XYZ file of C-alpha atoms in Angstrom:
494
model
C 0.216 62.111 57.206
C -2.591 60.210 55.369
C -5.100 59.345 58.499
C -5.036 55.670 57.320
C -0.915 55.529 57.539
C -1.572 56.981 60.709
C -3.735 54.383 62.060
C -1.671 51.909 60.606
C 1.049 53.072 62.256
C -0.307 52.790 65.800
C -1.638 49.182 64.758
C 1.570 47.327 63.578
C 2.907 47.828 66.885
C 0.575 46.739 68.653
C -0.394 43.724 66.262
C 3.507 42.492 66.369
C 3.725 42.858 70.056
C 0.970 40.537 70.914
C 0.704 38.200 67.484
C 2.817 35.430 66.564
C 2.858 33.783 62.991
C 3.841 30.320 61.971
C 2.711 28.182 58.405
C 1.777 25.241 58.806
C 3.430 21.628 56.635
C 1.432 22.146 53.337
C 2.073 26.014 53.785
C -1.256 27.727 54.842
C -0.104 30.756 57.110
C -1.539 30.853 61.000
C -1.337 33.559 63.762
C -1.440 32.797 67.730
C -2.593 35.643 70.294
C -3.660 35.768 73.405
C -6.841 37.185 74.543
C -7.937 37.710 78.037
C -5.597 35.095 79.164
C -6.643 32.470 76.236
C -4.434 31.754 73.583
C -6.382 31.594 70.129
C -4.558 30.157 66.898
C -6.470 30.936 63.259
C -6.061 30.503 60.364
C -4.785 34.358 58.623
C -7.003 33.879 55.799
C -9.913 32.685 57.636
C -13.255 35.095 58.745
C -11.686 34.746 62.456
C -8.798 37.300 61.388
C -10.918 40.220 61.569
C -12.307 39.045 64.982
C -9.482 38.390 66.304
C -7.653 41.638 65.583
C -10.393 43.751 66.846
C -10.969 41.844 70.124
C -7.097 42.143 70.766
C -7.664 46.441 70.331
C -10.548 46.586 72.440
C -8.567 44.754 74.767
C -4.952 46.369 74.537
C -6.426 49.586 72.995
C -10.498 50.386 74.129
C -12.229 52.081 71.935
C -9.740 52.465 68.919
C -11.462 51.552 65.475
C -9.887 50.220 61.798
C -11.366 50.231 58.589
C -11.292 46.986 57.096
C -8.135 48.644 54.287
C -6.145 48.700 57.414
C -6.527 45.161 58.458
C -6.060 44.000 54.820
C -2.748 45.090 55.023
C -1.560 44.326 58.733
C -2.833 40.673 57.267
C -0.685 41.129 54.063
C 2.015 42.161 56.275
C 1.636 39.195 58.394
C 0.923 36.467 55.898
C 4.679 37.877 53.755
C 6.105 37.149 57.745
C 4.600 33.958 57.866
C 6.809 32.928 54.545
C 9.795 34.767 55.288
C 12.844 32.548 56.076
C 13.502 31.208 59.378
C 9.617 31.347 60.451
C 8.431 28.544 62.036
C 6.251 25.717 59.903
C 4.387 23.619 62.918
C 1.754 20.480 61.932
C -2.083 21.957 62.306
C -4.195 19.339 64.312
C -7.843 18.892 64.425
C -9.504 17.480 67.485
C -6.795 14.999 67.930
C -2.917 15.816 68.523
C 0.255 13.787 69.991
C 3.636 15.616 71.653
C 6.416 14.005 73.624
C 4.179 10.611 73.582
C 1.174 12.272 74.721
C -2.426 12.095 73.348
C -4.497 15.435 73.685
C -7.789 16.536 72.442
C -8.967 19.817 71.976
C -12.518 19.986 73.439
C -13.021 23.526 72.307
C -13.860 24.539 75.301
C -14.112 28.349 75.584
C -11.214 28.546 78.045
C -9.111 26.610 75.290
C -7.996 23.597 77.799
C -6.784 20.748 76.293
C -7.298 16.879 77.556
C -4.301 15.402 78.087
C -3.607 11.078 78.406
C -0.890 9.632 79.738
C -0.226 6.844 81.248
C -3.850 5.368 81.645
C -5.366 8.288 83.229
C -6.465 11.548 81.590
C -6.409 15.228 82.946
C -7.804 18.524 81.588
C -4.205 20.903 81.023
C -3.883 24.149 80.173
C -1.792 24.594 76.937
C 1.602 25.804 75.691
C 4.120 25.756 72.722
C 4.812 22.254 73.911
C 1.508 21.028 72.771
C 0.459 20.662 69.384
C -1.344 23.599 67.361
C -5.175 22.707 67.356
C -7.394 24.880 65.134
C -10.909 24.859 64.962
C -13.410 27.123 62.632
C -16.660 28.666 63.254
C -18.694 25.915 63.303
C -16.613 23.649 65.484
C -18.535 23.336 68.697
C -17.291 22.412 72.494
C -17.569 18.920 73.739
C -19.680 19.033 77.095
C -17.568 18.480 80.316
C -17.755 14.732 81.499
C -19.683 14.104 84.713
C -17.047 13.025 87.517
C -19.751 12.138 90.372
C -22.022 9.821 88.456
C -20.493 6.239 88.499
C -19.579 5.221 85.084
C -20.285 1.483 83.451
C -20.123 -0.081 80.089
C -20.051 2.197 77.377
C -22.763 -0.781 75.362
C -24.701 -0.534 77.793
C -25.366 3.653 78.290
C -25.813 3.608 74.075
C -28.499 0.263 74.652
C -30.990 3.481 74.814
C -30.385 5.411 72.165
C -29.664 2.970 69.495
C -31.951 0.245 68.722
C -29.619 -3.086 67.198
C -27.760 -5.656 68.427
C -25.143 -5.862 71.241
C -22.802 -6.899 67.954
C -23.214 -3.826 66.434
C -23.126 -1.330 69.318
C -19.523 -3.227 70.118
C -18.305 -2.355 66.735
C -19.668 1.328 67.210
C -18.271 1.426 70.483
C -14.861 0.241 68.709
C -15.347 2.503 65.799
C -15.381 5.923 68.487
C -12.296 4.825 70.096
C -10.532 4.494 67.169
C -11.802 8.123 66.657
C -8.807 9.164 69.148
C -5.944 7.561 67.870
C -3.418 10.287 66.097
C -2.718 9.719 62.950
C -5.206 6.923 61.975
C -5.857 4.656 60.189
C -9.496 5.175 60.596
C -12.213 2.898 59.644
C -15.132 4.076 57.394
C -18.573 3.464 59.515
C -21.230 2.629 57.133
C -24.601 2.702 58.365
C -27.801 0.943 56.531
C -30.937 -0.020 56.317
C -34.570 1.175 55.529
C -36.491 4.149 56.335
C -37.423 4.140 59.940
C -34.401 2.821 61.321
C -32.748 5.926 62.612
C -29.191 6.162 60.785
C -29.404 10.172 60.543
C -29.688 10.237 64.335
C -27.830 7.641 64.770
C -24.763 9.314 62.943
C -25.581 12.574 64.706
C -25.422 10.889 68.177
C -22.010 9.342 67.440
C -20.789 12.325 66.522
C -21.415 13.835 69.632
C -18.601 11.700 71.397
C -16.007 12.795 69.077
C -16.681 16.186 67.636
C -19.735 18.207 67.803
C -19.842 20.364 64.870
C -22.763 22.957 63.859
C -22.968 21.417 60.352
C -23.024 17.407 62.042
C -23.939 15.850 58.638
C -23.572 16.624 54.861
C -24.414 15.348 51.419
C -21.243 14.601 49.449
C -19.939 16.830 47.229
C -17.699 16.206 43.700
C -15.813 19.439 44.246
C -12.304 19.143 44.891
C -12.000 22.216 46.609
C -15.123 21.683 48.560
C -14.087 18.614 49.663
C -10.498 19.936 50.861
C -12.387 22.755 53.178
C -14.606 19.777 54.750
C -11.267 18.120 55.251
C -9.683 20.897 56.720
C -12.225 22.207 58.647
C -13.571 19.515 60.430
C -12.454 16.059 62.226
C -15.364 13.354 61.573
C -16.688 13.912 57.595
C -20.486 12.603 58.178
C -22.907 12.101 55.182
C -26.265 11.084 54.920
C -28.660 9.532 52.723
C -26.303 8.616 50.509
C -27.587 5.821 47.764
C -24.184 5.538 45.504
C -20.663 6.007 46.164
C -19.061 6.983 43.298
C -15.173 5.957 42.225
C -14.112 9.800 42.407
C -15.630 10.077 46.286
C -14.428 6.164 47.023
C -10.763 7.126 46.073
C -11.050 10.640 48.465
C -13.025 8.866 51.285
C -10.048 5.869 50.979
C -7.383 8.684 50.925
C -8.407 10.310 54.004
C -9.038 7.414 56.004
C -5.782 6.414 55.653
C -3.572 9.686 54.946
C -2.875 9.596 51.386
C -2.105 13.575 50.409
C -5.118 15.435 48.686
C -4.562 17.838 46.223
C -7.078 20.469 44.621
C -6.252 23.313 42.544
C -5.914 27.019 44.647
C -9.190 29.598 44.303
C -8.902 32.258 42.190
C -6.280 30.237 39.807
C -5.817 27.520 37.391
C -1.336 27.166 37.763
C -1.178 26.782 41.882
C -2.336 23.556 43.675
C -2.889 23.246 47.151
C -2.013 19.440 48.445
C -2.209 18.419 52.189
C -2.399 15.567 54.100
C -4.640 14.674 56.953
C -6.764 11.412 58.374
C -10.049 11.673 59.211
C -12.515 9.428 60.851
C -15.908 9.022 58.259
C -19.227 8.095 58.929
C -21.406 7.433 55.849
C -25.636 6.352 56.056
C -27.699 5.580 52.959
C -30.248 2.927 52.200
C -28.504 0.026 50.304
C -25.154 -1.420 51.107
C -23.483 1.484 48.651
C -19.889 0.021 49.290
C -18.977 -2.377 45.770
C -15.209 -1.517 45.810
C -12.310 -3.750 47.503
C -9.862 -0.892 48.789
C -13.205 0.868 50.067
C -14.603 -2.339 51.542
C -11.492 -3.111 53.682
C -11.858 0.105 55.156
C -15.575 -0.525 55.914
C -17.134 -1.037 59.704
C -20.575 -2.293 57.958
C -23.979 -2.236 60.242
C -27.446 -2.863 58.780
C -29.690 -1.231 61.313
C -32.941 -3.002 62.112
C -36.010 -0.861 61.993
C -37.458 0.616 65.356
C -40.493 -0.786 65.882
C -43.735 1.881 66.422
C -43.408 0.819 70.137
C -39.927 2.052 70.482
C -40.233 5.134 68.196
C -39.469 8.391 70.281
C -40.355 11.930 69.286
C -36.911 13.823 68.872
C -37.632 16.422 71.682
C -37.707 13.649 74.539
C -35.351 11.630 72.992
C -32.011 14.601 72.591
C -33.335 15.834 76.087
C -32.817 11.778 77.274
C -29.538 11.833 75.574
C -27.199 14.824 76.408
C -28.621 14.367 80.396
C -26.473 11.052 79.714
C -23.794 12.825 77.325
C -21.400 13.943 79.971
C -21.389 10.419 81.825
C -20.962 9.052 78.282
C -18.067 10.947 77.710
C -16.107 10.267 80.759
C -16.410 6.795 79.956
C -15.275 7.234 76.477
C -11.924 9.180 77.583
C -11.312 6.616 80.793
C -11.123 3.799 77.366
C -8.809 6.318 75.268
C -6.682 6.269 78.107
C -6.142 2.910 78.522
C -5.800 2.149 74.794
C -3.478 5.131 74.910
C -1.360 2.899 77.691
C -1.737 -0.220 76.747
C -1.834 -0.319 72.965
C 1.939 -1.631 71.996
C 0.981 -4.693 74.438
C -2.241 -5.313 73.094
C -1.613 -8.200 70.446
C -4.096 -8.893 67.285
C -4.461 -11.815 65.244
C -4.126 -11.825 61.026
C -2.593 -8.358 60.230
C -4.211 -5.860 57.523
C -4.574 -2.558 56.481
C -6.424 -1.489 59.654
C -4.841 -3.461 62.115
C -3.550 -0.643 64.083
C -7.289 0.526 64.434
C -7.901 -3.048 65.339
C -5.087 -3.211 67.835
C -5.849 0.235 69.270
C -9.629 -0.771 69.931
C -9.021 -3.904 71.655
C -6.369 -2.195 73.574
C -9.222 0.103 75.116
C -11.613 -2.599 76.401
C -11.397 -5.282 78.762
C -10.133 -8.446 77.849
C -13.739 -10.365 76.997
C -14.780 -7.293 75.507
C -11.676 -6.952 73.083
C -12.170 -10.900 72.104
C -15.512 -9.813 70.826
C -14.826 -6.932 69.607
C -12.074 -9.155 67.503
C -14.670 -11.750 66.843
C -17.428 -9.442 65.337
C -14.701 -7.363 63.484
C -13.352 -10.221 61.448
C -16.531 -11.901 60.527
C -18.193 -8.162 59.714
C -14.834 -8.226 57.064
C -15.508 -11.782 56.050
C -19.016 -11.001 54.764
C -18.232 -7.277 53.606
C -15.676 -9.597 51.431
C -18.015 -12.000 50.049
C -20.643 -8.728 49.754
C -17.732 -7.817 47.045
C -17.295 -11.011 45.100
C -21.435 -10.836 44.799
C -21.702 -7.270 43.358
C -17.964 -7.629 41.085
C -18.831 -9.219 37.599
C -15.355 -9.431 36.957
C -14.384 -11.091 40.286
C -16.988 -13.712 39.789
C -15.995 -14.276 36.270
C -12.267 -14.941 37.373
C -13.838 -17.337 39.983
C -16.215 -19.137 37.606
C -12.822 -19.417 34.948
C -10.684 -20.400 37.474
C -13.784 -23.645 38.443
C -12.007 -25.125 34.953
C -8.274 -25.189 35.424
C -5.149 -24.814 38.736
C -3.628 -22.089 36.681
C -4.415 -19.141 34.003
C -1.714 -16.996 32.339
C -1.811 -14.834 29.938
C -2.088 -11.113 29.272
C -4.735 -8.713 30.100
C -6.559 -9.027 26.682
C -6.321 -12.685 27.092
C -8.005 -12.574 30.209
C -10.774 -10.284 28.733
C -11.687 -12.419 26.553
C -11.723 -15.506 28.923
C -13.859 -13.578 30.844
C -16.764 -12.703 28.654
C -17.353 -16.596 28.027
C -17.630 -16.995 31.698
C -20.017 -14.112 32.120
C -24.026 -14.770 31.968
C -25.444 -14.021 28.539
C -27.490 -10.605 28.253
C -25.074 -9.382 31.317
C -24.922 -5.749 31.978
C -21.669 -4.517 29.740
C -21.262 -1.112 31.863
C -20.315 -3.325 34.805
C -17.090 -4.955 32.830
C -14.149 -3.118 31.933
C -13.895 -2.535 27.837
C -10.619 -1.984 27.478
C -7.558 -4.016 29.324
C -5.832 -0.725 31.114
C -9.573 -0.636 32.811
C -9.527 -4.140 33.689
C -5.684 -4.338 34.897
C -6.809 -1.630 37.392
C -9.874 -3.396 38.535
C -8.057 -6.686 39.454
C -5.237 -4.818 41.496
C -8.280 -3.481 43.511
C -9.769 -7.011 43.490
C -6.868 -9.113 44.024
C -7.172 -8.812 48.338
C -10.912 -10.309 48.049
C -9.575 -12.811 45.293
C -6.606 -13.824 48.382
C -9.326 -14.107 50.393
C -10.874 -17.294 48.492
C -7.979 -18.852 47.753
C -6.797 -17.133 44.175
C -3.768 -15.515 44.335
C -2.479 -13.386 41.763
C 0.559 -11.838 40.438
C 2.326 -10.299 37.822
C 4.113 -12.744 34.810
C 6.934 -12.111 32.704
C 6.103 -10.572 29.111
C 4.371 -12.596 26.208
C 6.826 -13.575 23.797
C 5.891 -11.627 20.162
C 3.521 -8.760 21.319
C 5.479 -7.901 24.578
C 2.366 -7.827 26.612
C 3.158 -8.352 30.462
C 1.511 -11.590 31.428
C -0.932 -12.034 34.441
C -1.472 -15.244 36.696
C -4.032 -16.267 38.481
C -3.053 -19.549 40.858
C -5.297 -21.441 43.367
C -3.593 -21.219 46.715
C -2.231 -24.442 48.434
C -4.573 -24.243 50.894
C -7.162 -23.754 48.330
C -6.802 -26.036 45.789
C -8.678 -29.283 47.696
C -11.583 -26.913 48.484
C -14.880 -27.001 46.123
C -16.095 -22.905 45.272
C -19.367 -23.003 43.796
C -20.083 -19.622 42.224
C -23.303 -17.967 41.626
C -22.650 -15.555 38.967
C -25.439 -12.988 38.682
C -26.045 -9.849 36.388
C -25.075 -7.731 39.153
């Protein structure tokens, strides 16, 4: 016999003895095996397969050897099983899981433990095929153990430190980390700005820390599908930095993920097969302007303009990471004792007007002591008030509706009618690329707009068709509440 069939041969035993395979809901194939004691789950065409399978023959099998032909086709073998009828298809988590109304997080701890809430407490629990399927990659790193001596306070208070702004904005941060470890989203979009000097890069890397610690902590956005789909899949909290303009392509994905709409890309190596998934992550974006101009990205938004530290408070990073992962572990003890209490008392925890994020909101407030959650509250709503108005001042085509609507109760009429109300209402020598040219490009702009137009009192909605060209008719309608109230507009040029 060939002496690679014969090493195969004494392999495939030995692999299907001790490896199980699974695919996960969009179809990516997974093993599980145990090594040493510690179950391990990767992905089969990940760099961990190779790993893996050796580490289970030096342990099963010492000193045995296989050339990397004879893997290839043990994982052939084993990816054909994980599509074969009748195999199991289990959701992949990252970080964050749920089973049998349980929240757990995989720490990546080297012993594979998972933290498990229930009930307003929280325990460390060794896993099983009851618990969701967690995978990490290479650069996933372990959370550091929580200190159980040290007495724990307000989670404010241990970031006062370590992050120079107001008690405002360290509330919302503190709300934005909780939300962090709620399965299955929706997750608010923390936007950090402000100028050089005031420490968003650190800042961003710091938060991190509480949630997942990850070997490549921030990254500059990329406009590759695919590339974007591994970030998704391969970490929990997307972080980038220094960015100075979002465009619509990265708005849309950043909105998508936030909330769980299904990504698609097209499959390496091919131009027929596309790969779609679906998965929520928590984001964390830092750049030097207010980069946000779009209403489905703005509702999303937890906005904080950072002050700059003054020389007097300026730290040398040496002293200052030292300072800060001393306090990590008692930091993160006190974040899971408030993910356990949201996780107990969220469906009692009641929340004011209801929006797109209000079960972040609800899950937040749920985590914090009652003064705390009505500030939390407080802060939350006005931050979405001005991140509103922050909208109507950079949208030429929401101010123009505004400024038109100054003139009359009511406008109807079809998209082309509208675009040409608009440009008398627009500044002369305004910038064109800002307006929409053609009405399919404005049509789409005001269904993103219409939430911040709601917001001021204009309400709109779609009329019935224009009698002669066919053209479906749009109408814009001061609310009831709104139609005593006086809206001076300041149109600019953007």
């Amino acid at each position: 016999m060939v002496p690679h069939l014969i090493k195969l041969t004494k392999l495939m035993p030995l692999v299907l003895e001790h490896v199980k395979v699974w695919r996960s809901m969009d179809g990516a194939p997974f093993m599980e095996c145990m090594l040493k004691g510690v179950p391990h789950t990767v992905p089969l065409d990940s760099g961990f397969f190779a790993g893996h399978i050796h580490s289970l023959v030096q342990e099963k099998d010492p000193g045995a050897f296989y050339t990397q032909k004879t893997l290839q086709e043990v994982k052939d073998y084993l990816r054909g099983s994980a599509f074969s009828p009748g195999t199991p298809m289990h959701e992949t988590k990252v970080r964050v899981g749920e089973a049998m109304g349980k929240l757990y997080l995989d720490p990546a701890w080297e012993g594979r433990e998972l933290v498990e809430f229930d009930g307003g407490a929280w325990k460390v629990v060794q896993r099983n095929d009851g618990h969701p399927k967690f995978v990490v990659n290479k650069s996933t790193m372990p959370m550091v153990r929580p200190d159980m001596t040290a007495p724990v306070g307000k989670l404010v208070d241990m970031l006062k430190p370590y992050i120079h702004t107001g008690e405002k904005d360290l509330l919302l941060m503190v709300g934005w980390i909780i939300g962090c470890y709620k399965n299955g989203g929706p997750y608010p979009i923390l936007m950090l700005t402000g100028e050089q000097g005031s420490a968003k890069s650190t800042i961003t890397r710091l938060l991190r820390k509480l949630v997942d610690p990850h070997a490549l902590d921030i990254r500059e956005p990329t406009t590759d599908d695919r590339d974007f789909a591994a970030a998704v899949r391969g970490t929990y909290i997307l972080a980038y930095d220094n960015l100075s303009y979002i465009s619509p392509k990265l708005s849309d994905s950043l909105c998508r993920i936030a909330t769980g709409v299904p990504l698609a890309s097209r499959t390496l190596y091919t131009n027929y097969e596309e790969t779609s998934f679906q998965a929520m992550r928590p984001i964390i974006l830092n750049g030097i302007p207010d980069v946000a101009e779009r209403e489905d990205f703005i509702s999303r938004v937890i906005s904080i303009q950072l002050p700059t530290i003054p020389p007097e408070r300026r730290r040398d990073d040496d002293s200052f990471w030292a300072d800060f992962h001393k306090d990590l572990p008692r930091m993160i003890r006190c974040v899971w004792d408030m993910v356990a209490k949201a996780q107990r008392d969220y469906g009692s925890t009641v929340v004011g007007q209801k929006t797109r994020m209000t079960a972040f909101l609800q899950w937040a407030m749920a985590a914090m002591d009652e003064k705390e959650a009505a500030e939390f509250n407080e802060y939350y709503v006005k931050m979405s008030g001005e991140a509103n108005q922050q909208l109507v001042e950079h949208d030429l085509v929401v101010q123009g509706i505004i400024a038109m609507m100054q003139e009359r109760k009511r406008f109807e009429g079809s998209v082309y009618d509208l675009l040409n109300a608009l440009l008398v209402h627009l500044p002369q020598g305004f910038d064109p690329t800002l307006v929409p040219k053609k009405p399919r490009g404005l049509a789409e702009r005001i269904k993103r707009a219409a939430p911040a137009l709601r917001e001021i009192g204009i309400e709109t909605r779609r009329g019935a068709r224009q009698s002669g060209t066919g053209r479906r008719c749009i109408i814009f309608e001061w609310t009831k509440e709104a139609k005593d109230r006086n809206y001076a507009v300041s149109v600019t040029n953007g």
